[in-house]
Amino acid sequence: MVNLLAFLLLLSYGAGSIHCSAVSHGNRTDVHSLLEFKAATNDPTGALRSWDRSVHYCNWTGVVCSSLKPGRVAALILPGQSLSGEITPSLGNLTYLKIINLSFNGFSGQLPPLNQLRELISLDLSSNSFQGIIPDSLTNCSNLKLLNLASNGFSGQLTPLNQLRELVELALRNNSFQGIIPDSLTNCSKLQTIDLSRNMLEGPIPTKIGSLYNLLGMDLSRNNLTGVIPPSMGNATVRLRIVALLSKPYLIGIGFV
């Protein structure tokens, strides 16, 4: 689902073909940012071997340039390449990026500020070893439709995501998030799937969760949630395929499959 959505978004935003052009100032910024990313990345299998100035950067492995903004990098797609190290803040200088997929690698450290990536529509960093909190600056990526940070070591409280009003898919499962599920999540009215399972979240499910009328799937299982299922979810059950996990009078988890 994630890869298919990212691919469709890539095509719909005009980044489906490589466009080589003269190197302008903005293009030089993109090249420099990519080379900084490479310099900080451990690459035991040589996945970034083509990242050399003798090859046009639009032809580098995993790099897709835009056909709408000639020569600007629109996508960085390098899943499952055994890459590791910390991601440099220079990644945030690729201001025309629409898709980042670095899933199933060994990247670690904290997520750098990406607040300049206002064109970003898909961010998939799942199955790495990132730690720390989700930076507040991520909410500046106001066009984000897909956010997948599953299976990392993120912790702390969930960052309010109410500014991500275009968000369709949210996957934060299998981390170490604590605290409550913020009410602000219900402001992301376009959400279709939410996966917060396998964390350490506590407290009640927000009472307004049933107002997410586009919601098709949700998994809150394997947390420390308490209380009762909000009555507002009575309407949601018509749309959702539900498997509820209840124990005694307290909610210990609720999963939707």
XYZ file of N, CA and C in Angstrom:
771
model
N 0.837 -1.199 0.000
C 0.000 0.000 0.000
C 0.871 1.248 0.000
N 1.890 1.294 0.882
C 2.744 2.466 0.978
C 3.500 2.675 -0.307
N 4.156 1.625 -0.831
C 4.960 1.780 -2.038
C 4.096 2.141 -3.233
N 2.900 1.545 -3.340
C 2.013 1.840 -4.451
C 1.560 3.284 -4.396
N 1.183 3.767 -3.201
C 0.752 5.147 -3.068
C 1.866 6.101 -3.444
N 3.077 5.814 -2.972
C 4.209 6.680 -3.297
C 4.463 6.711 -4.796
N 4.339 5.554 -5.450
C 4.572 5.492 -6.890
C 3.534 6.313 -7.645
N 2.270 6.192 -7.237
C 1.222 6.945 -7.901
C 1.399 8.447 -7.686
N 1.804 8.826 -6.484
C 2.052 10.232 -6.216
C 3.212 10.748 -7.046
N 4.225 9.913 -7.203
C 5.389 10.291 -7.994
C 4.987 10.617 -9.424
N 4.149 9.778 -9.995
C 3.709 10.006 -11.369
C 2.809 11.223 -11.467
N 1.894 11.369 -10.522
C 0.916 12.447 -10.619
C 1.547 13.810 -10.433
N 2.709 13.875 -9.806
C 3.361 15.152 -9.608
C 4.460 15.413 -10.636
N 4.479 14.637 -11.701
C 5.359 14.938 -12.806
C 6.800 14.574 -12.590
N 7.071 13.623 -11.706
C 8.450 13.228 -11.447
C 8.712 11.827 -11.950
N 7.959 11.399 -12.933
C 8.087 10.032 -13.405
C 9.188 9.833 -14.406
N 9.840 10.898 -14.865
C 10.897 10.757 -15.857
C 12.083 11.614 -15.486
N 13.260 11.171 -15.898
C 14.486 11.892 -15.609
C 14.636 13.041 -16.593
N 14.974 14.204 -16.089
C 15.158 15.371 -16.944
C 16.516 15.973 -16.610
N 17.463 15.873 -17.524
C 18.798 16.409 -17.315
C 18.871 17.809 -17.895
N 19.448 18.722 -17.168
C 19.518 20.108 -17.621
C 20.805 20.741 -17.144
N 21.046 21.955 -17.617
C 22.203 22.702 -17.136
C 22.056 22.921 -15.641
N 23.179 22.960 -14.943
C 23.147 23.055 -13.487
C 22.982 24.510 -13.066
N 21.803 24.859 -12.547
C 21.548 26.195 -12.050
C 21.939 26.268 -10.583
N 21.738 27.442 -9.992
C 22.079 27.595 -8.572
C 21.285 26.607 -7.722
N 19.948 26.511 -7.985
C 19.131 25.580 -7.214
C 19.569 24.152 -7.412
N 19.962 23.810 -8.635
C 20.415 22.455 -8.913
C 21.717 22.147 -8.183
N 22.619 23.137 -8.130
C 23.885 22.939 -7.408
C 23.632 22.658 -5.935
N 22.619 23.334 -5.379
C 22.246 23.072 -3.985
C 21.809 21.627 -3.807
N 21.025 21.131 -4.765
C 20.562 19.750 -4.691
C 21.734 18.771 -4.765
N 22.662 19.019 -5.697
C 23.821 18.127 -5.849
C 24.649 18.125 -4.568
N 24.918 19.311 -4.036
C 25.725 19.416 -2.812
C 25.048 18.689 -1.653
N 23.728 18.834 -1.550
C 22.981 18.180 -0.464
C 23.044 16.664 -0.583
N 22.930 16.149 -1.808
C 23.012 14.702 -2.021
C 24.395 14.171 -1.681
N 25.436 14.900 -2.067
C 26.800 14.452 -1.786
C 27.083 14.486 -0.280
N 26.518 15.452 0.431
C 26.662 15.467 1.892
C 25.962 14.254 2.502
N 24.790 13.929 1.981
C 24.063 12.749 2.446
C 24.916 11.497 2.230
N 25.527 11.383 1.044
C 26.359 10.213 0.746
C 27.573 10.152 1.677
N 28.216 11.292 1.912
C 29.427 11.322 2.735
C 29.161 10.855 4.166
N 27.936 11.058 4.647
C 27.600 10.673 6.016
C 26.990 9.278 6.102
N 26.878 8.599 4.957
C 26.185 7.308 4.906
C 27.158 6.152 4.721
N 27.015 5.129 5.546
C 27.767 3.886 5.355
C 27.074 3.071 4.267
N 27.839 2.648 3.282
C 27.267 2.003 2.099
C 28.048 0.728 1.783
N 27.856 -0.332 2.571
C 28.692 -1.536 2.419
C 28.476 -2.290 1.115
N 27.327 -2.106 0.479
C 27.053 -2.849 -0.756
C 27.269 -2.016 -2.013
N 27.680 -0.758 -1.845
C 27.933 0.083 -3.012
C 26.677 0.559 -3.711
N 25.590 0.703 -2.967
C 24.334 1.148 -3.571
C 24.447 2.558 -4.139
N 25.350 3.360 -3.561
C 25.514 4.745 -4.008
C 26.742 4.908 -4.899
N 27.176 3.830 -5.494
C 28.393 3.867 -6.321
C 28.263 4.852 -7.482
N 27.070 4.974 -8.019
C 26.868 5.863 -9.172
C 26.836 7.342 -8.775
N 26.811 7.619 -7.464
C 26.754 9.001 -7.009
C 28.138 9.643 -7.151
N 28.461 9.987 -8.363
C 29.763 10.543 -8.707
C 29.538 11.662 -9.716
N 30.333 12.710 -9.648
C 30.129 13.865 -10.528
C 30.347 13.533 -12.002
N 30.941 12.381 -12.286
C 31.098 11.982 -13.685
C 29.776 11.510 -14.294
N 28.783 11.270 -13.429
C 27.448 10.851 -13.858
C 26.466 11.960 -13.492
N 25.576 12.327 -14.407
C 24.586 13.352 -14.071
C 23.759 12.885 -12.882
N 23.564 13.774 -11.930
C 22.912 13.387 -10.676
C 21.493 12.863 -10.875
N 20.826 13.251 -11.973
C 19.495 12.720 -12.238
C 19.540 11.240 -12.615
N 20.745 10.740 -12.900
C 20.923 9.320 -13.215
C 21.512 8.533 -12.052
N 21.670 9.164 -10.901
C 22.183 8.459 -9.737
C 21.115 7.485 -9.224
N 21.578 6.356 -8.720
C 20.668 5.350 -8.167
C 19.775 5.956 -7.089
N 18.482 5.756 -7.223
C 17.534 6.217 -6.213
C 17.109 7.661 -6.334
N 17.707 8.409 -7.261
C 17.385 9.829 -7.423
C 16.467 9.998 -8.624
N 15.371 10.701 -8.434
C 14.448 11.007 -9.522
C 14.304 12.518 -9.603
N 14.521 13.062 -10.794
C 14.385 14.502 -10.997
C 13.023 14.831 -11.592
N 12.574 16.025 -11.320
C 11.244 16.445 -11.732
C 11.208 16.826 -13.206
N 10.097 16.515 -13.848
C 9.878 16.964 -15.214
C 9.165 18.314 -15.243
N 8.674 18.743 -14.084
C 8.011 20.038 -13.982
C 8.976 21.133 -13.561
N 9.941 20.780 -12.729
C 10.995 21.705 -12.290
C 12.313 21.111 -12.762
N 12.706 21.378 -14.023
C 13.863 20.703 -14.639
C 15.116 20.737 -13.760
N 15.669 19.549 -13.565
C 16.912 19.425 -12.827
C 16.786 19.416 -11.325
N 15.589 19.636 -10.786
C 15.429 19.618 -9.337
C 15.063 18.203 -8.885
N 15.652 17.784 -7.762
C 15.432 16.429 -7.250
C 14.042 16.350 -6.628
N 13.219 15.431 -7.127
C 11.835 15.290 -6.666
C 11.630 14.061 -5.793
N 12.540 13.083 -5.873
C 12.350 11.867 -5.080
C 13.688 11.229 -4.754
N 13.777 10.685 -3.551
C 14.932 9.911 -3.104
C 14.394 8.573 -2.624
N 14.639 7.526 -3.417
C 14.020 6.219 -3.177
C 15.103 5.153 -3.075
N 15.438 4.770 -1.837
C 16.526 3.818 -1.597
C 16.136 2.807 -0.514
N 15.021 2.122 -0.654
C 14.644 1.145 0.382
C 15.505 -0.114 0.314
N 15.805 -0.679 1.486
C 16.462 -1.980 1.557
C 17.824 -2.048 0.907
N 18.654 -1.008 1.107
C 19.979 -0.968 0.489
C 21.119 -1.156 1.490
N 20.810 -1.564 2.711
C 21.818 -1.790 3.767
C 22.581 -0.516 4.120
N 21.980 0.627 3.908
C 22.605 1.904 4.244
C 22.463 2.167 5.741
N 23.433 2.874 6.306
C 23.373 3.195 7.730
C 24.085 4.521 7.977
N 24.057 4.944 9.245
C 24.622 6.235 9.613
C 23.514 7.200 9.982
N 23.872 8.434 10.226
C 22.891 9.456 10.565
C 22.573 10.284 9.327
N 21.327 10.652 9.195
C 20.918 11.484 8.059
C 21.289 12.930 8.347
N 22.003 13.531 7.426
C 22.469 14.900 7.619
C 21.327 15.893 7.414
N 21.394 17.051 8.087
C 20.371 18.089 7.883
C 20.312 18.583 6.443
N 21.362 18.321 5.654
C 21.376 18.779 4.261
C 20.215 18.196 3.460
N 19.666 17.086 3.916
C 18.524 16.500 3.215
C 17.361 17.493 3.178
N 17.282 18.325 4.197
C 16.225 19.326 4.259
C 16.389 20.450 3.272
N 17.534 20.503 2.564
C 17.760 21.544 1.557
C 17.250 21.146 0.181
N 16.779 19.908 0.044
C 16.231 19.452 -1.235
C 14.770 19.898 -1.300
N 14.574 21.184 -1.525
C 13.283 21.821 -1.295
C 12.191 21.420 -2.278
N 12.537 20.697 -3.343
C 11.516 20.221 -4.283
C 11.220 18.735 -4.098
N 11.770 18.141 -3.055
C 11.498 16.732 -2.780
C 10.019 16.507 -2.516
N 9.472 15.506 -3.171
C 8.098 15.117 -2.935
C 8.013 13.743 -2.266
N 9.016 12.910 -2.485
C 8.994 11.554 -1.936
C 10.356 11.207 -1.349
N 10.374 10.726 -0.121
C 11.572 10.151 0.512
C 11.200 8.752 0.976
N 11.929 7.761 0.482
C 11.744 6.386 0.942
C 13.116 5.796 1.239
N 13.455 5.759 2.523
C 14.711 5.168 2.993
C 14.404 3.996 3.922
N 13.291 3.347 3.708
C 12.842 2.268 4.592
C 13.745 1.042 4.503
N 13.700 0.226 5.544
C 14.429 -1.043 5.607
C 15.928 -0.854 5.369
N 16.487 0.104 6.097
C 17.933 0.309 6.133
C 18.375 0.326 7.590
N 19.534 0.876 7.872
C 20.037 0.904 9.240
C 20.326 2.308 9.734
N 19.612 3.304 9.214
C 19.842 4.682 9.646
C 19.492 4.837 11.119
N 20.246 5.687 11.801
C 20.079 5.860 13.243
C 20.181 7.345 13.595
N 20.199 7.617 14.903
C 20.258 8.996 15.356
C 18.886 9.645 15.321
N 18.870 10.941 15.458
C 17.615 11.672 15.472
C 17.239 12.128 14.068
N 15.957 12.296 13.872
C 15.462 12.783 12.591
C 15.819 14.261 12.467
N 16.535 14.652 11.405
C 16.938 16.058 11.269
C 15.746 16.941 10.911
N 15.883 18.255 11.084
C 14.790 19.161 10.681
C 14.527 19.051 9.181
N 13.282 18.893 8.837
C 12.884 18.799 7.427
C 11.851 19.872 7.097
N 11.868 20.959 7.885
C 10.805 21.953 7.788
C 10.783 22.715 6.471
N 11.879 22.644 5.691
C 11.883 23.341 4.409
C 11.248 22.502 3.298
N 10.918 21.264 3.595
C 10.376 20.364 2.573
C 8.859 20.517 2.479
N 8.430 21.684 2.062
C 6.995 21.968 2.000
C 6.313 21.300 0.818
N 7.110 20.745 -0.106
C 6.538 20.012 -1.236
C 6.371 18.519 -0.930
N 6.912 18.078 0.202
C 6.949 16.647 0.509
C 5.550 16.073 0.667
N 5.287 14.964 -0.031
C 3.983 14.314 0.077
C 4.075 12.903 0.654
N 5.288 12.306 0.657
C 5.428 10.938 1.164
C 6.776 10.795 1.863
N 6.747 10.430 3.141
C 7.966 10.218 3.928
C 7.895 8.838 4.554
N 8.766 7.924 4.088
C 8.804 6.553 4.600
C 10.209 6.262 5.111
N 10.346 6.252 6.434
C 11.616 5.929 7.100
C 11.442 4.700 7.981
N 10.484 3.869 7.653
C 10.171 2.705 8.474
C 11.301 1.689 8.471
N 11.344 0.893 9.544
C 12.319 -0.205 9.685
C 13.754 0.289 9.577
N 14.072 1.276 10.421
C 15.435 1.740 10.628
C 15.703 1.740 12.132
N 16.641 2.545 12.598
C 16.967 2.579 14.026
C 16.980 4.012 14.555
N 16.090 4.852 14.024
C 16.009 6.234 14.493
C 15.576 6.274 15.954
N 16.023 7.322 16.645
C 15.689 7.497 18.053
C 15.235 8.926 18.300
N 14.852 9.194 19.547
C 14.452 10.548 19.911
C 13.003 10.831 19.550
N 12.679 12.099 19.530
C 11.307 12.520 19.281
C 11.114 12.875 17.804
N 9.858 12.957 17.402
C 9.550 13.499 16.085
C 9.657 15.018 16.193
N 10.538 15.664 15.442
C 10.702 17.114 15.593
C 9.424 17.867 15.220
N 9.136 18.920 15.989
C 7.957 19.737 15.714
C 7.983 20.302 14.301
N 9.189 20.527 13.783
C 9.326 21.137 12.465
C 8.714 20.290 11.355
N 8.502 19.000 11.628
C 7.928 18.137 10.602
C 6.525 18.604 10.216
N 5.839 19.272 11.129
C 4.482 19.726 10.832
C 4.476 20.843 9.792
N 5.645 21.409 9.462
C 5.714 22.408 8.389
C 5.601 21.763 7.016
N 5.741 20.448 6.956
C 5.574 19.729 5.682
C 4.071 19.564 5.441
N 3.423 20.668 5.154
C 1.966 20.735 5.200
C 1.276 19.971 4.074
N 2.018 19.523 3.059
C 1.421 18.752 1.964
C 1.565 17.247 2.155
N 2.110 16.845 3.292
C 2.395 15.433 3.529
C 1.113 14.603 3.526
N 1.103 13.550 2.721
C -0.028 12.638 2.650
C 0.270 11.305 3.334
N 1.521 10.876 3.292
C 1.913 9.592 3.872
C 3.082 9.808 4.824
N 2.933 9.374 6.075
C 3.997 9.452 7.065
C 4.156 8.080 7.700
N 5.277 7.424 7.401
C 5.530 6.076 7.907
C 6.864 6.073 8.636
N 6.806 6.043 9.963
C 7.996 5.971 10.815
C 7.974 4.693 11.643
N 7.267 3.690 11.176
C 7.091 2.453 11.929
C 8.412 1.714 12.132
N 8.462 0.937 13.215
C 9.597 0.041 13.502
C 10.918 0.791 13.572
N 10.963 1.750 14.486
C 12.180 2.472 14.820
C 12.297 2.526 16.338
N 13.055 3.483 16.853
C 13.188 3.636 18.288
C 12.724 5.003 18.758
N 11.780 5.601 18.043
C 11.253 6.905 18.439
C 10.583 6.801 19.803
N 10.653 7.892 20.571
C 10.098 7.890 21.915
C 9.530 9.278 22.228
N 9.144 9.454 23.482
C 8.553 10.722 23.883
C 7.088 10.784 23.500
N 6.498 11.935 23.694
C 5.092 12.106 23.375
C 4.908 12.335 21.879
N 3.735 11.981 21.400
C 3.427 12.189 19.992
C 3.350 13.680 19.691
N 4.051 14.091 18.657
C 3.998 15.480 18.218
C 2.605 15.788 17.675
N 1.987 16.900 18.093
C 0.690 17.261 17.494
C 0.824 17.392 15.978
N -0.036 16.724 15.267
C 0.049 16.681 13.812
C -1.088 17.451 13.147
N -1.728 18.361 13.891
C -2.927 19.016 13.385
C -2.684 19.880 12.156
N -1.407 20.257 11.907
C -1.119 21.063 10.722
C -0.999 20.210 9.461
N -0.922 18.901 9.623
C -0.801 18.010 8.468
C -2.198 17.628 7.982
N -2.888 18.599 7.447
C -4.299 18.422 7.100
C -4.508 17.608 5.834
N -3.432 17.336 5.097
C -3.537 16.511 3.893
C -3.210 15.045 4.173
N -2.852 14.732 5.410
C -2.380 13.394 5.757
C -3.468 12.343 5.523
N -3.086 11.290 4.794
C -3.997 10.193 4.474
C -3.615 8.920 5.228
N -2.303 8.673 5.366
C -1.839 7.443 6.019
C -0.796 7.789 7.077
N -1.018 7.310 8.304
C -0.110 7.541 9.423
C 0.264 6.198 10.033
N 1.560 5.859 10.002
C 2.042 4.589 10.543
C 3.192 4.860 11.509
N 2.942 4.700 12.803
C 3.950 4.923 13.840
C 4.104 3.691 14.723
N 3.695 2.537 14.253
C 3.700 1.328 15.067
C 5.124 0.901 15.450
N 5.193 0.117 16.506
C 6.443 -0.509 16.929
C 7.548 0.513 17.193
N 7.222 1.492 18.045
C 8.194 2.442 18.559
C 8.058 2.480 20.078
N 8.469 3.557 20.700
C 8.363 3.665 22.158
C 7.673 4.959 22.562
N 6.678 5.365 21.799
C 5.941 6.584 22.115
C 5.176 6.416 23.417
N 5.156 7.500 24.201
C 4.480 7.492 25.498
C 3.446 8.602 25.539
N 2.726 8.675 26.648
C 1.740 9.733 26.812
C 0.439 9.394 26.128
N -0.379 10.400 25.955
C -1.716 10.200 25.412
C -1.727 10.386 23.891
N -2.793 9.907 23.280
C -3.029 10.195 21.871
C -3.586 11.607 21.800
N -2.892 12.550 21.157
C -3.353 13.945 21.193
C -4.675 14.148 20.464
N -5.527 14.986 21.054
C -6.802 15.313 20.416
C -6.590 15.933 19.043
N -5.462 16.611 18.853
C -5.201 17.308 17.593
C -5.164 16.357 16.405
N -4.968 15.066 16.664
C -4.948 14.101 15.569
C -6.276 14.103 14.813
N -7.338 14.423 15.507
C -8.648 14.406 14.863
C -8.839 15.569 13.902
N -7.919 16.529 13.878
C -7.982 17.624 12.907
C -7.482 17.196 11.539
N -6.829 16.043 11.469
C -6.343 15.521 10.180
C -7.504 14.768 9.539
N -8.440 15.514 9.007
C -9.730 14.958 8.615
C -9.670 14.036 7.404
N -8.559 14.023 6.666
C -8.445 13.171 5.482
C -7.833 11.805 5.791
N -7.490 11.565 7.042
C -6.864 10.297 7.418
C -7.740 9.104 7.042
N -7.102 8.121 6.401
C -7.788 6.879 6.054
C -7.271 5.699 6.866
N -5.977 5.721 7.229
C -5.428 4.653 8.065
C -4.550 5.248 9.160
N -4.678 4.691 10.357
C -3.880 5.085 11.515
C -3.359 3.819 12.168
N -2.043 3.731 12.344
C -1.464 2.577 13.038
C -0.518 3.087 14.113
N -0.977 3.029 15.364
C -0.174 3.441 16.524
C 0.114 2.244 17.424
N -0.018 1.049 16.905
C 0.128 -0.158 17.715
C 1.570 -0.360 18.173
N 1.716 -1.180 19.227
C 3.023 -1.572 19.757
C 3.857 -0.365 20.207
N 3.224 0.497 21.002
C 3.913 1.595 21.651
C 3.616 1.534 23.144
N 3.784 2.640 23.849
C 3.477 2.690 25.275
C 2.495 3.815 25.556
N 1.586 4.041 24.637
C 0.592 5.089 24.787
C -0.378 4.723 25.909
N -0.897 5.732 26.574
C -1.784 5.494 27.703
C -2.949 6.477 27.676
N -3.846 6.298 28.620
C -4.994 7.174 28.684
C -6.083 6.732 27.723
N -7.101 7.569 27.565
C -8.246 7.191 26.729
C -8.022 7.482 25.246
N -8.825 6.854 24.417
C -8.893 7.221 23.007
C -9.607 8.566 22.914
N -9.091 9.521 22.116
C -9.775 10.818 22.003
C -11.249 10.642 21.637
N -12.103 11.380 22.319
C -13.540 11.210 22.123
C -13.987 11.605 20.719
N -13.204 12.455 20.041
C -13.599 12.931 18.712
C -13.099 12.039 17.582
N -12.515 10.883 17.922
C -11.934 10.031 16.885
C -12.980 9.601 15.854
N -14.223 9.536 16.279
C -15.284 9.148 15.364
C -15.602 10.192 14.310
N -15.046 11.403 14.469
C -15.290 12.455 13.486
C -14.408 12.316 12.256
N -13.485 11.340 12.264
C -12.633 11.100 11.098
C -13.417 10.251 10.102
N -14.246 10.908 9.312
C -15.213 10.192 8.480
C -14.583 9.481 7.285
N -13.317 9.775 7.004
C -12.640 9.074 5.907
C -11.879 7.850 6.391
N -11.902 7.598 7.698
C -11.101 6.529 8.277
C -11.591 5.153 7.827
N -10.640 4.358 7.315
C -10.947 3.004 6.851
C -10.274 1.935 7.697
N -9.202 2.280 8.397
C -8.493 1.297 9.208
C -7.733 1.966 10.333
N -7.751 1.333 11.522
C -7.033 1.887 12.665
C -6.576 0.751 13.561
N -5.337 0.850 14.069
C -4.813 -0.151 14.991
C -4.153 0.573 16.161
N -4.730 0.406 17.334
C -4.188 0.986 18.569
C -3.781 -0.110 19.546
N -3.645 -1.324 19.077
C -3.392 -2.461 19.958
C -1.990 -2.423 20.555
N -1.827 -3.194 21.640
C -0.542 -3.339 22.339
C -0.003 -1.992 22.811
N -0.877 -1.236 23.455
C -0.516 -0.031 24.178
C -1.018 -0.183 25.609
N -1.054 0.901 26.349
C -1.555 0.872 27.723
C -2.801 1.740 27.851
N -3.631 1.720 26.827
C -4.823 2.551 26.816
C -5.828 2.068 27.850
N -6.568 3.010 28.421
C -7.578 2.680 29.429
C -8.867 3.418 29.106
N -9.910 3.035 29.824
C -11.184 3.689 29.614
C -12.088 2.861 28.721
N -13.008 3.523 28.083
C -13.979 2.838 27.234
C -13.837 3.336 25.809
N -14.377 2.573 24.880
C -14.386 3.005 23.493
C -15.337 4.196 23.371
N -14.883 5.321 22.813
C -15.743 6.509 22.727
C -17.034 6.221 21.959
N -18.162 6.716 22.435
C -19.432 6.511 21.723
C -19.393 7.017 20.287
N -18.552 8.028 20.034
C -18.468 8.591 18.683
C -17.991 7.579 17.662
N -17.354 6.488 18.135
C -16.883 5.468 17.211
C -18.000 4.536 16.779
N -19.190 4.722 17.344
C -20.315 3.909 16.923
C -20.626 4.087 15.454
N -20.482 5.311 14.970
C -20.709 5.562 13.552
C -19.558 5.031 12.719
N -18.346 5.073 13.279
C -17.169 4.637 12.528
C -17.203 3.145 12.246
N -17.863 2.370 13.105
C -17.848 0.920 12.927
C -18.527 0.478 11.636
N -19.338 1.326 11.072
C -19.963 0.990 9.795
C -18.912 0.953 8.695
N -17.907 1.832 8.810
C -16.889 1.943 7.767
C -15.682 1.059 8.044
N -15.390 0.797 9.307
C -14.178 0.091 9.687
C -14.424 -1.399 9.839
N -13.405 -2.166 9.475
C -13.420 -3.598 9.765
C -12.727 -3.781 11.110
N -13.455 -4.216 12.108
C -12.999 -4.081 13.495
C -12.697 -5.427 14.154
N -11.585 -5.436 14.876
C -11.315 -6.497 15.840
C -10.966 -5.799 17.142
N -11.825 -5.872 18.145
C -11.598 -5.173 19.408
C -10.986 -6.130 20.418
N -9.997 -5.678 21.140
C -9.336 -6.464 22.174
C -9.660 -5.839 23.520
N -10.562 -6.448 24.267
C -11.022 -5.877 25.518
C -10.713 -6.819 26.672
N -10.465 -6.239 27.836
C -10.227 -7.040 29.030
C -10.908 -6.366 30.215
N -11.798 -7.117 30.874
C -12.559 -6.579 32.007
C -13.287 -5.304 31.546
N -13.393 -4.274 32.412
C -14.103 -3.081 31.941
C -13.183 -2.078 31.259
N -11.906 -2.426 31.146
C -10.938 -1.453 30.656
C -10.481 -1.796 29.256
N -10.251 -0.751 28.480
C -9.755 -0.925 27.125
C -8.242 -1.151 27.181
N -7.769 -2.312 26.731
C -6.326 -2.527 26.702
C -5.792 -2.444 25.272
N -6.668 -2.404 24.333
C -6.195 -2.272 22.955
C -7.366 -2.402 22.016
N -7.225 -1.821 20.883
C -8.273 -1.987 19.888
C -7.620 -2.005 18.526
N -7.906 -2.999 17.734
C -7.257 -3.139 16.450
C -8.277 -3.230 15.334
N -7.930 -2.683 14.190
C -8.791 -2.732 13.030
C -8.003 -3.366 11.905
N -8.578 -4.362 11.243
C -7.831 -5.119 10.258
C -8.547 -5.078 8.903
